[in-house]
Amino acid sequence: MAETGLKKSPGRQGHGAFAIRPSLARLVAVKRLFARVVLLSEQILPPLVPVLSVIALYLASSWFGLFRSVPDIARILLLIAFAGALVAALIPFRRLRWPDTAEADRLLEERNGLPHQPVTVQEDEPAFDTPFARALWREHQTRMAEKIAALDAGFPRPDIAKHDRFALRAIPALLVVMGFGYSLSTNGGSIADAFQPPVEQGESNPAVRIDAWVTPPSYTGRAPVYLTATGTEQAPINVPQFSNLTVRVSGGQADEKVVFKKENGEAKEIAAEKQAIQQPLGAPQQPQQPQPQQAAAGETPVPAAQTHLMKLEENGALQLNGRSWTFNVIPDKAPEIAFDGIPKATVNGALEIKFTAKDDYGIQEAHAEILPVETDPSAKPLYPLPDFRLEIPRRNARDAKGVSSKNLTEHPLAGKRVRVTLVAKDGAGQIGRSPPHEMTLPARPFNEPLAAAVAEERQVFALDTRKMPEAIALNEALTIRPEETIPKLTNYLLIESALARMKLAKTDEQLKDTADYLWDIALGIEDGDLSQAERNLRNAQQNLADALQRNAPDAEIKKLMDELRKAMNDYMKELAQRMQNAPMTQPNQNAQMLRQQDLERMMDQIENLARSGNRDAAQQMLSELQRMMNNLQAGRPQQGQQQQGDNSQMRQQMDKLGKILRDQQQLMEQTFKLDQQLRDRMQRGDPDMGMNDPLLDNMMPGQDGEQQDQGQQQQQQGQNGQQGDQQSNEMTEQQLRDALKKLREQQDALGKQLGELQKGLGDMGMKPGPGFGQAQREMEGAGRELGQGRGDTAVQGQGRALEALRQGARDMMSQMMQAQQGQQGQQGPNGQVGQGDQNGRDPLGRPRRADGPDFGDTVKVPDEIDVQRAREILDAIREKLGNNPPQEMERRYLERLLDIQ
């Protein structure tokens, strides 16, 4: 340092630019720490390679089973050799040291390519301590400090190739990877083999041949596990629970004992089977040797091969001929199943259940168990409990999630409180159950009272055959006055024939036939031929679903698809005929249209998927088709639609009220406009104008054409508003007063219309609210003020009348909504289709047409008064801008208000 004219600073902190910039000093300290770590890593990595190589060779030897295959002395010598090699590889680590600051600085400068040593220069001092030299040196230190901000120590560069020129380090790495893969097999070793003596094999007869394998259950999808003949598997063999262990013993001079020893020490001898078994695919084949009927003289007979079978249900070890195999049995857990949401009913009354299920090896079968909540132990039901099978996808049976629907409206429990429990079963026969859910089993909605009465008769004795007299009494009650209750003679004859069957039925078969006959009568009264077509369609769908479930041949699938197409066409024809005969109803805006082409396309896809072998996708699409048909609501009249005619009078009254509100709003705007013009005339004076003013003619119409001229005035005001304003500015004060007086006739007419509206509401059974009475009084007061030519007080009265009208409208709407809710409560869940949770408004926030007109109490639209005030403000701004303001800032501000570019 003396040669360069510099000397080292005695302290390493607080000198140079570091004293001026403390943050820079902290940054350099962190960078130096990283540099020291990099330097230390470069020292550690080269001697670490031999250590890792020794460890890798030990692992490879253990996993390849070297320690278990050599004698005990050789195992100990190998262990000592590996320990010595490891100690020798650790000797170079004694030369490790922590790098100093100077080495870290040199690393930072070399790795970042910084000339002039900007890091070390911060700690140097000039050799000559003069003011000029010190100032010049401080400037140099500041410039060098700016280069330190982006320092990076980089990654370690150990240069291992310099120490291992022939790349021998790759050999241990390759061996350890291969050894790890071999350790996963049945003959693989373990790391602990070097520290424990090999398993002593008992005395074995070399003439005995052992063939043993474990066959997991078919539902697990696992391949058989073959055991080695020497029994070298020291690690436990993992097998699923309920696997079949097969041991075949041949050769030797005597029968060998096959013993299975459990974990608790209990030993069990596995008896030999008398008959031969079928070997799994790939099992070792035994040569067939003819058994001599009689041994030659002087020779010992050779025993035949023996086969031993056992089902593995718990951990243990197989012992045979001095050899042992240990098994770790993986327990098979019970399946789990749960509801995925609340079960609900479709449009046609079918029950739809969403569920989730999982099992370790897959669920084989699942169904819904439906039990009545209230049961009578002594009751004799005619039908068994409902059968509701859940469709489990076979490809993802371990973690299944699906939706199943089935029409149970024909079952006698329909409409009763039931307890639904989901039950799942796996391949081992284990059963899992979900928490029960109580609900009312969906029933078929009957719009015809006679059909509902017939279905009730059937339900009475179908739930308990002992109540047949009660069902007969219900049937006889229907035919007391048939001319009033049964309009069609055909239905009367059918009910009488059913009564005769009910009296004659004794056995269960006769009772079931009678119940089915009554159900057919109820469906015929309700839907006619459509019910039979719907039943045929449902049966065709069920037959096809069963065929797909059992993997039926393609010929049977094609036949069932043809039957499904025919049933679908018949159902759609009956449905179209019903729609033609049914009255026109308003369609549901939220419903999706289902066309004949869509159904045919879905059936073609189902058939193509079934033929191609993708039965799971075909079954899933068939389920989707069933759900679509269950939710099909075309041709089924809803009770809410039948009551639309009753609401027409309410809608007419709401339309009248809306018209009164609009007319009153327009009249108030006209009154305000004329009053403003009248005040302007009184302030500026009247121009000398005649009485032939065109606007005056529009404002003072005759009695014959008053409504027509008023409509023309509104249209002309909307199209030529600016021209009308210019004309009205030319009217005299007297003309404006006369125009205000003429408006009284319109105000009185609106009051008369409001009175008629209140009378109409009273005739409908609705009580008009107090707002209508207040509005009528305010209208009368506004009319008197208009007759006297006082526009300001008339505008105030008209405003109060508008507010009272809106309050009365809200009261009237509340009464209507309460009446509709009461009707919907009587209809039940199958009434009118909901319109969504939007408070009676469409997605754009507008009131729906069925809810009546908008009375202006929620949507705020600027009226004529607000527009007039805005126009006055704009005129004042233009007038001030036209006076050429002296300040540029004020002029620009006014231009921005007027949006002048």
PDB file of C-alpha atoms in Angstrom, residues 623-874:
ATOM      1  CA  SER A 623     -79.583 -40.446 -16.875  1.00  0.00           C
ATOM      2  CA  GLU A 624     -79.372 -36.918 -18.244  1.00  0.00           C
ATOM      3  CA  LEU A 625     -82.157 -37.736 -20.704  1.00  0.00           C
ATOM      4  CA  GLN A 626     -84.313 -39.057 -17.849  1.00  0.00           C
ATOM      5  CA  ARG A 627     -83.783 -35.877 -15.836  1.00  0.00           C
ATOM      6  CA  MET A 628     -84.710 -33.751 -18.854  1.00  0.00           C
ATOM      7  CA  MET A 629     -87.930 -35.709 -19.371  1.00  0.00           C
ATOM      8  CA  ASN A 630     -88.729 -35.486 -15.635  1.00  0.00           C
ATOM      9  CA  ASN A 631     -88.433 -31.706 -15.786  1.00  0.00           C
ATOM     10  CA  LEU A 632     -90.402 -31.408 -19.029  1.00  0.00           C
ATOM     11  CA  GLN A 633     -93.386 -29.170 -18.276  1.00  0.00           C
ATOM     12  CA  ALA A 634     -94.839 -28.629 -21.744  1.00  0.00           C
ATOM     13  CA  GLY A 635     -98.500 -29.576 -21.943  1.00  0.00           C
ATOM     14  CA  ARG A 636     -98.926 -29.647 -18.161  1.00  0.00           C
ATOM     15  CA  PRO A 637    -101.144 -26.705 -17.165  1.00  0.00           C
ATOM     16  CA  GLN A 638    -100.032 -24.981 -13.974  1.00  0.00           C
ATOM     17  CA  GLN A 639    -102.564 -23.658 -11.524  1.00  0.00           C
ATOM     18  CA  GLY A 640    -100.892 -20.291 -11.555  1.00  0.00           C
ATOM     19  CA  GLN A 641    -101.543 -20.077 -15.284  1.00  0.00           C
ATOM     20  CA  GLN A 642    -105.214 -20.977 -14.818  1.00  0.00           C
ATOM     21  CA  GLN A 643    -105.647 -17.989 -12.541  1.00  0.00           C
ATOM     22  CA  GLN A 644    -104.245 -15.472 -15.015  1.00  0.00           C
ATOM     23  CA  GLY A 645    -107.766 -14.636 -16.157  1.00  0.00           C
ATOM     24  CA  ASP A 646    -108.705 -13.741 -12.598  1.00  0.00           C
ATOM     25  CA  ASN A 647    -105.894 -11.202 -12.467  1.00  0.00           C
ATOM     26  CA  SER A 648    -106.946  -9.376 -15.643  1.00  0.00           C
ATOM     27  CA  GLN A 649    -109.286  -7.017 -13.738  1.00  0.00           C
ATOM     28  CA  MET A 650    -106.484  -6.128 -11.302  1.00  0.00           C
ATOM     29  CA  ARG A 651    -104.184  -5.407 -14.226  1.00  0.00           C
ATOM     30  CA  GLN A 652    -106.790  -3.132 -15.799  1.00  0.00           C
ATOM     31  CA  GLN A 653    -107.151  -1.162 -12.576  1.00  0.00           C
ATOM     32  CA  MET A 654    -103.361  -0.813 -12.313  1.00  0.00           C
ATOM     33  CA  ASP A 655    -103.206   0.420 -15.901  1.00  0.00           C
ATOM     34  CA  LYS A 656    -105.850   3.061 -15.110  1.00  0.00           C
ATOM     35  CA  LEU A 657    -103.905   4.193 -12.070  1.00  0.00           C
ATOM     36  CA  GLY A 658    -100.729   4.443 -14.136  1.00  0.00           C
ATOM     37  CA  LYS A 659    -102.495   6.614 -16.710  1.00  0.00           C
ATOM     38  CA  ILE A 660    -103.828   8.925 -13.983  1.00  0.00           C
ATOM     39  CA  LEU A 661    -100.288   9.316 -12.623  1.00  0.00           C
ATOM     40  CA  ARG A 662     -98.853  10.168 -16.039  1.00  0.00           C
ATOM     41  CA  ASP A 663    -101.600  12.663 -16.844  1.00  0.00           C
ATOM     42  CA  GLN A 664    -101.230  14.347 -13.460  1.00  0.00           C
ATOM     43  CA  GLN A 665     -97.457  14.633 -13.958  1.00  0.00           C
ATOM     44  CA  GLN A 666     -97.914  16.231 -17.400  1.00  0.00           C
ATOM     45  CA  LEU A 667    -100.575  18.599 -16.076  1.00  0.00           C
ATOM     46  CA  MET A 668     -98.264  19.744 -13.275  1.00  0.00           C
ATOM     47  CA  GLU A 669     -95.502  20.429 -15.789  1.00  0.00           C
ATOM     48  CA  GLN A 670     -97.833  22.520 -17.953  1.00  0.00           C
ATOM     49  CA  THR A 671     -99.019  24.437 -14.908  1.00  0.00           C
ATOM     50  CA  PHE A 672     -95.477  25.156 -13.760  1.00  0.00           C
ATOM     51  CA  LYS A 673     -94.430  26.296 -17.237  1.00  0.00           C
ATOM     52  CA  LEU A 674     -97.344  28.688 -17.633  1.00  0.00           C
ATOM     53  CA  ASP A 675     -96.824  30.039 -14.111  1.00  0.00           C
ATOM     54  CA  GLN A 676     -93.150  30.738 -14.833  1.00  0.00           C
ATOM     55  CA  GLN A 677     -94.018  32.532 -18.058  1.00  0.00           C
ATOM     56  CA  LEU A 678     -96.698  34.553 -16.267  1.00  0.00           C
ATOM     57  CA  ARG A 679     -94.195  35.719 -13.645  1.00  0.00           C
ATOM     58  CA  ASP A 680     -91.745  36.653 -16.387  1.00  0.00           C
ATOM     59  CA  ARG A 681     -94.429  38.785 -18.125  1.00  0.00           C
ATOM     60  CA  MET A 682     -95.295  40.547 -14.893  1.00  0.00           C
ATOM     61  CA  GLN A 683     -91.620  41.486 -14.427  1.00  0.00           C
ATOM     62  CA  ARG A 684     -90.769  42.526 -18.020  1.00  0.00           C
ATOM     63  CA  GLY A 685     -94.137  43.747 -19.235  1.00  0.00           C
ATOM     64  CA  ASP A 686     -96.476  42.453 -21.936  1.00  0.00           C
ATOM     65  CA  PRO A 687     -95.599  42.688 -25.632  1.00  0.00           C
ATOM     66  CA  ASP A 688     -98.259  44.038 -27.945  1.00  0.00           C
ATOM     67  CA  MET A 689     -99.547  40.769 -29.308  1.00  0.00           C
ATOM     68  CA  GLY A 690    -102.903  39.813 -30.721  1.00  0.00           C
ATOM     69  CA  MET A 691    -105.087  36.920 -29.741  1.00  0.00           C
ATOM     70  CA  ASN A 692    -104.237  34.804 -32.817  1.00  0.00           C
ATOM     71  CA  ASP A 693    -101.219  33.184 -31.180  1.00  0.00           C
ATOM     72  CA  PRO A 694    -100.693  29.581 -32.393  1.00  0.00           C
ATOM     73  CA  LEU A 695     -99.501  28.376 -28.986  1.00  0.00           C
ATOM     74  CA  LEU A 696    -102.549  29.952 -27.328  1.00  0.00           C
ATOM     75  CA  ASP A 697    -104.738  27.898 -29.616  1.00  0.00           C
ATOM     76  CA  ASN A 698    -102.911  24.779 -28.481  1.00  0.00           C
ATOM     77  CA  MET A 699    -103.180  25.747 -24.789  1.00  0.00           C
ATOM     78  CA  MET A 700    -106.924  26.669 -25.097  1.00  0.00           C
ATOM     79  CA  PRO A 701    -108.517  23.741 -26.998  1.00  0.00           C
ATOM     80  CA  GLY A 702    -112.220  23.379 -27.543  1.00  0.00           C
ATOM     81  CA  GLN A 703    -114.403  20.903 -25.735  1.00  0.00           C
ATOM     82  CA  ASP A 704    -114.942  18.639 -28.752  1.00  0.00           C
ATOM     83  CA  GLY A 705    -111.335  18.064 -29.686  1.00  0.00           C
ATOM     84  CA  GLU A 706    -109.704  18.550 -26.298  1.00  0.00           C
ATOM     85  CA  GLN A 707    -108.105  15.115 -25.978  1.00  0.00           C
ATOM     86  CA  GLN A 708    -106.924  15.068 -29.600  1.00  0.00           C
ATOM     87  CA  ASP A 709    -105.391  18.563 -29.388  1.00  0.00           C
ATOM     88  CA  GLN A 710    -103.722  17.629 -26.084  1.00  0.00           C
ATOM     89  CA  GLY A 711    -102.052  14.636 -27.702  1.00  0.00           C
ATOM     90  CA  GLN A 712    -100.904  16.789 -30.620  1.00  0.00           C
ATOM     91  CA  GLN A 713     -99.530  19.327 -28.167  1.00  0.00           C
ATOM     92  CA  GLN A 714     -97.502  16.651 -26.366  1.00  0.00           C
ATOM     93  CA  GLN A 715     -96.088  15.357 -29.633  1.00  0.00           C
ATOM     94  CA  GLN A 716     -95.260  18.857 -30.852  1.00  0.00           C
ATOM     95  CA  GLN A 717     -93.671  19.643 -27.503  1.00  0.00           C
ATOM     96  CA  GLY A 718     -91.452  16.590 -27.733  1.00  0.00           C
ATOM     97  CA  GLN A 719     -90.329  17.304 -31.303  1.00  0.00           C
ATOM     98  CA  ASN A 720     -90.206  21.083 -31.429  1.00  0.00           C
ATOM     99  CA  GLY A 721     -89.573  22.051 -27.828  1.00  0.00           C
ATOM    100  CA  GLN A 722     -87.316  24.953 -28.626  1.00  0.00           C
ATOM    101  CA  GLN A 723     -89.756  26.437 -31.154  1.00  0.00           C
ATOM    102  CA  GLY A 724     -92.617  26.135 -28.620  1.00  0.00           C
ATOM    103  CA  ASP A 725     -90.581  27.999 -26.010  1.00  0.00           C
ATOM    104  CA  GLN A 726     -90.008  30.856 -28.419  1.00  0.00           C
ATOM    105  CA  GLN A 727     -93.736  31.067 -29.205  1.00  0.00           C
ATOM    106  CA  SER A 728     -94.775  30.959 -25.541  1.00  0.00           C
ATOM    107  CA  ASN A 729     -92.438  33.828 -24.803  1.00  0.00           C
ATOM    108  CA  GLU A 730     -94.635  36.007 -27.079  1.00  0.00           C
ATOM    109  CA  MET A 731     -97.913  35.391 -25.152  1.00  0.00           C
ATOM    110  CA  THR A 732     -99.416  38.235 -23.139  1.00  0.00           C
ATOM    111  CA  GLU A 733    -100.116  38.167 -19.416  1.00  0.00           C
ATOM    112  CA  GLN A 734    -103.850  37.844 -19.911  1.00  0.00           C
ATOM    113  CA  GLN A 735    -103.443  34.978 -22.360  1.00  0.00           C
ATOM    114  CA  LEU A 736    -101.320  33.108 -19.844  1.00  0.00           C
ATOM    115  CA  ARG A 737    -103.945  33.603 -17.091  1.00  0.00           C
ATOM    116  CA  ASP A 738    -106.673  32.306 -19.384  1.00  0.00           C
ATOM    117  CA  ALA A 739    -104.542  29.269 -20.235  1.00  0.00           C
ATOM    118  CA  LEU A 740    -104.107  28.496 -16.521  1.00  0.00           C
ATOM    119  CA  LYS A 741    -107.887  28.678 -15.998  1.00  0.00           C
ATOM    120  CA  LYS A 742    -108.474  26.278 -18.904  1.00  0.00           C
ATOM    121  CA  LEU A 743    -106.301  23.680 -17.189  1.00  0.00           C
ATOM    122  CA  ARG A 744    -108.914  23.353 -14.432  1.00  0.00           C
ATOM    123  CA  GLU A 745    -111.078  21.218 -16.714  1.00  0.00           C
ATOM    124  CA  GLN A 746    -108.257  18.666 -17.096  1.00  0.00           C
ATOM    125  CA  GLN A 747    -107.630  18.666 -13.330  1.00  0.00           C
ATOM    126  CA  ASP A 748    -111.313  18.041 -12.589  1.00  0.00           C
ATOM    127  CA  ALA A 749    -111.380  15.211 -15.162  1.00  0.00           C
ATOM    128  CA  LEU A 750    -108.453  13.506 -13.431  1.00  0.00           C
ATOM    129  CA  GLY A 751    -110.241  13.766 -10.087  1.00  0.00           C
ATOM    130  CA  LYS A 752    -113.306  12.138 -11.613  1.00  0.00           C
ATOM    131  CA  GLN A 753    -111.198   9.275 -13.034  1.00  0.00           C
ATOM    132  CA  LEU A 754    -109.648   8.707  -9.590  1.00  0.00           C
ATOM    133  CA  GLY A 755    -113.093   8.431  -8.046  1.00  0.00           C
ATOM    134  CA  GLU A 756    -114.113   5.805 -10.635  1.00  0.00           C
ATOM    135  CA  LEU A 757    -110.915   3.881  -9.888  1.00  0.00           C
ATOM    136  CA  GLN A 758    -111.737   3.779  -6.169  1.00  0.00           C
ATOM    137  CA  LYS A 759    -115.214   2.509  -6.943  1.00  0.00           C
ATOM    138  CA  GLY A 760    -113.817  -0.251  -9.173  1.00  0.00           C
ATOM    139  CA  LEU A 761    -111.388  -1.370  -6.456  1.00  0.00           C
ATOM    140  CA  GLY A 762    -114.253  -1.544  -3.981  1.00  0.00           C
ATOM    141  CA  ASP A 763    -116.271  -3.753  -6.358  1.00  0.00           C
ATOM    142  CA  MET A 764    -113.275  -6.153  -6.539  1.00  0.00           C
ATOM    143  CA  GLY A 765    -113.250  -6.473  -2.748  1.00  0.00           C
ATOM    144  CA  MET A 766    -110.223  -4.256  -2.212  1.00  0.00           C
ATOM    145  CA  LYS A 767    -110.199  -1.361   0.193  1.00  0.00           C
ATOM    146  CA  PRO A 768    -108.723   1.825  -1.323  1.00  0.00           C
ATOM    147  CA  GLY A 769    -105.958   3.267   0.802  1.00  0.00           C
ATOM    148  CA  PRO A 770    -106.062   6.678   2.475  1.00  0.00           C
ATOM    149  CA  GLY A 771    -103.670   7.997  -0.152  1.00  0.00           C
ATOM    150  CA  PHE A 772    -106.341   7.988  -2.840  1.00  0.00           C
ATOM    151  CA  GLY A 773    -108.687  10.072  -0.695  1.00  0.00           C
ATOM    152  CA  GLN A 774    -105.892  12.548   0.075  1.00  0.00           C
ATOM    153  CA  ALA A 775    -105.015  12.741  -3.631  1.00  0.00           C
ATOM    154  CA  GLN A 776    -108.603  13.482  -4.616  1.00  0.00           C
ATOM    155  CA  ARG A 777    -108.839  16.323  -2.073  1.00  0.00           C
ATOM    156  CA  GLU A 778    -105.558  17.811  -3.304  1.00  0.00           C
ATOM    157  CA  MET A 779    -106.810  17.593  -6.920  1.00  0.00           C
ATOM    158  CA  GLU A 780    -109.964  19.507  -6.007  1.00  0.00           C
ATOM    159  CA  GLY A 781    -107.911  22.209  -4.263  1.00  0.00           C
ATOM    160  CA  ALA A 782    -105.541  22.479  -7.244  1.00  0.00           C
ATOM    161  CA  GLY A 783    -108.539  22.826  -9.564  1.00  0.00           C
ATOM    162  CA  ARG A 784    -109.892  25.744  -7.551  1.00  0.00           C
ATOM    163  CA  GLU A 785    -106.513  27.470  -7.606  1.00  0.00           C
ATOM    164  CA  LEU A 786    -106.302  27.008 -11.385  1.00  0.00           C
ATOM    165  CA  GLY A 787    -109.770  28.491 -11.789  1.00  0.00           C
ATOM    166  CA  GLN A 788    -108.566  31.635 -10.028  1.00  0.00           C
ATOM    167  CA  GLY A 789    -105.390  31.801 -12.111  1.00  0.00           C
ATOM    168  CA  ARG A 790    -102.954  31.098  -9.239  1.00  0.00           C
ATOM    169  CA  GLY A 791    -100.412  28.730 -10.724  1.00  0.00           C
ATOM    170  CA  ASP A 792     -97.869  28.611  -7.867  1.00  0.00           C
ATOM    171  CA  THR A 793    -100.310  27.246  -5.269  1.00  0.00           C
ATOM    172  CA  ALA A 794    -101.848  24.960  -7.917  1.00  0.00           C
ATOM    173  CA  VAL A 795     -98.409  23.404  -8.588  1.00  0.00           C
ATOM    174  CA  GLN A 796     -97.922  22.738  -4.886  1.00  0.00           C
ATOM    175  CA  GLY A 797    -101.317  21.024  -4.620  1.00  0.00           C
ATOM    176  CA  GLN A 798    -100.613  18.964  -7.731  1.00  0.00           C
ATOM    177  CA  GLY A 799     -97.295  17.825  -6.263  1.00  0.00           C
ATOM    178  CA  ARG A 800     -99.009  16.722  -3.059  1.00  0.00           C
ATOM    179  CA  ALA A 801    -101.633  14.922  -5.136  1.00  0.00           C
ATOM    180  CA  LEU A 802     -98.891  13.036  -7.004  1.00  0.00           C
ATOM    181  CA  GLU A 803     -97.244  11.938  -3.776  1.00  0.00           C
ATOM    182  CA  ALA A 804    -100.603  10.811  -2.358  1.00  0.00           C
ATOM    183  CA  LEU A 805    -101.321   8.863  -5.578  1.00  0.00           C
ATOM    184  CA  ARG A 806     -98.011   7.043  -5.286  1.00  0.00           C
ATOM    185  CA  GLN A 807     -98.726   6.190  -1.660  1.00  0.00           C
ATOM    186  CA  GLY A 808    -102.125   4.843  -2.623  1.00  0.00           C
ATOM    187  CA  ALA A 809    -100.531   2.825  -5.428  1.00  0.00           C
ATOM    188  CA  ARG A 810     -98.110   1.251  -2.980  1.00  0.00           C
ATOM    189  CA  ASP A 811    -100.982   0.314  -0.676  1.00  0.00           C
ATOM    190  CA  MET A 812    -102.917  -1.205  -3.568  1.00  0.00           C
ATOM    191  CA  MET A 813     -99.881  -3.242  -4.692  1.00  0.00           C
ATOM    192  CA  SER A 814     -99.383  -4.530  -1.151  1.00  0.00           C
ATOM    193  CA  GLN A 815    -102.977  -5.778  -1.027  1.00  0.00           C
ATOM    194  CA  MET A 816    -102.579  -7.474  -4.421  1.00  0.00           C
ATOM    195  CA  MET A 817     -99.330  -9.165  -3.400  1.00  0.00           C
ATOM    196  CA  GLN A 818    -100.896 -10.464  -0.187  1.00  0.00           C
ATOM    197  CA  ALA A 819    -103.822 -11.863  -2.170  1.00  0.00           C
ATOM    198  CA  GLN A 820    -101.463 -13.595  -4.635  1.00  0.00           C
ATOM    199  CA  GLN A 821     -99.361 -15.040  -1.812  1.00  0.00           C
ATOM    200  CA  GLY A 822    -102.482 -16.435  -0.226  1.00  0.00           C
ATOM    201  CA  GLN A 823    -103.441 -18.102  -3.512  1.00  0.00           C
ATOM    202  CA  GLN A 824     -99.943 -19.541  -3.923  1.00  0.00           C
ATOM    203  CA  GLY A 825    -100.062 -20.896  -0.377  1.00  0.00           C
ATOM    204  CA  GLN A 826    -103.224 -22.831  -1.287  1.00  0.00           C
ATOM    205  CA  GLN A 827    -101.614 -24.120  -4.504  1.00  0.00           C
ATOM    206  CA  GLY A 828     -98.601 -25.706  -2.782  1.00  0.00           C
ATOM    207  CA  PRO A 829     -95.165 -26.261  -4.273  1.00  0.00           C
ATOM    208  CA  ASN A 830     -96.503 -27.123  -7.723  1.00  0.00           C
ATOM    209  CA  GLY A 831     -98.079 -23.790  -8.321  1.00  0.00           C
ATOM    210  CA  GLN A 832     -96.776 -20.951 -10.396  1.00  0.00           C
ATOM    211  CA  VAL A 833     -93.136 -21.080 -11.397  1.00  0.00           C
ATOM    212  CA  GLY A 834     -91.031 -18.528  -9.546  1.00  0.00           C
ATOM    213  CA  GLN A 835     -89.448 -15.618 -11.325  1.00  0.00           C
ATOM    214  CA  GLY A 836     -86.187 -15.472  -9.383  1.00  0.00           C
ATOM    215  CA  ASP A 837     -85.130 -13.575  -6.329  1.00  0.00           C
ATOM    216  CA  GLN A 838     -85.126 -10.118  -7.861  1.00  0.00           C
ATOM    217  CA  ASN A 839     -87.950  -8.483  -5.863  1.00  0.00           C
ATOM    218  CA  GLY A 840     -90.323  -8.743  -8.800  1.00  0.00           C
ATOM    219  CA  ARG A 841     -87.987  -7.104 -11.306  1.00  0.00           C
ATOM    220  CA  ASP A 842     -86.242  -8.278 -14.447  1.00  0.00           C
ATOM    221  CA  PRO A 843     -82.414  -8.468 -14.800  1.00  0.00           C
ATOM    222  CA  LEU A 844     -82.388  -4.797 -15.864  1.00  0.00           C
ATOM    223  CA  GLY A 845     -84.162  -3.680 -12.692  1.00  0.00           C
ATOM    224  CA  ARG A 846     -87.460  -2.905 -14.403  1.00  0.00           C
ATOM    225  CA  PRO A 847     -90.812  -4.049 -12.959  1.00  0.00           C
ATOM    226  CA  ARG A 848     -92.235  -7.146 -14.590  1.00  0.00           C
ATOM    227  CA  ARG A 849     -95.363  -6.850 -16.698  1.00  0.00           C
ATOM    228  CA  ALA A 850     -97.283  -9.135 -14.352  1.00  0.00           C
ATOM    229  CA  ASP A 851     -96.558  -6.855 -11.422  1.00  0.00           C
ATOM    230  CA  GLY A 852     -98.361  -3.873 -12.906  1.00  0.00           C
ATOM    231  CA  PRO A 853     -97.108  -0.501 -14.143  1.00  0.00           C
ATOM    232  CA  ASP A 854     -94.306   1.544 -12.648  1.00  0.00           C
ATOM    233  CA  PHE A 855     -95.748   4.359 -10.557  1.00  0.00           C
ATOM    234  CA  GLY A 856     -92.538   6.358 -10.537  1.00  0.00           C
ATOM    235  CA  ASP A 857     -91.830   5.872  -6.852  1.00  0.00           C
ATOM    236  CA  THR A 858     -88.534   4.016  -7.357  1.00  0.00           C
ATOM    237  CA  VAL A 859     -87.062   5.251 -10.642  1.00  0.00           C
ATOM    238  CA  LYS A 860     -86.253   8.956 -10.486  1.00  0.00           C
ATOM    239  CA  VAL A 861     -86.611  10.662 -13.881  1.00  0.00           C
ATOM    240  CA  PRO A 862     -86.133  14.446 -14.188  1.00  0.00           C
ATOM    241  CA  ASP A 863     -89.465  16.141 -14.778  1.00  0.00           C
ATOM    242  CA  GLU A 864     -90.168  19.357 -16.646  1.00  0.00           C
ATOM    243  CA  ILE A 865     -89.524  21.463 -13.542  1.00  0.00           C
ATOM    244  CA  ASP A 866     -85.984  20.124 -13.170  1.00  0.00           C
ATOM    245  CA  VAL A 867     -85.362  20.598 -16.883  1.00  0.00           C
ATOM    246  CA  GLN A 868     -86.552  24.226 -16.701  1.00  0.00           C
ATOM    247  CA  ARG A 869     -84.229  24.952 -13.783  1.00  0.00           C
ATOM    248  CA  ALA A 870     -81.300  23.408 -15.602  1.00  0.00           C
ATOM    249  CA  ARG A 871     -82.088  25.501 -18.669  1.00  0.00           C
ATOM    250  CA  GLU A 872     -82.117  28.678 -16.586  1.00  0.00           C
ATOM    251  CA  ILE A 873     -78.707  27.837 -15.138  1.00  0.00           C
ATOM    252  CA  LEU A 874     -77.284  27.258 -18.614  1.00  0.00           C
TER     253      LEU A 874
END
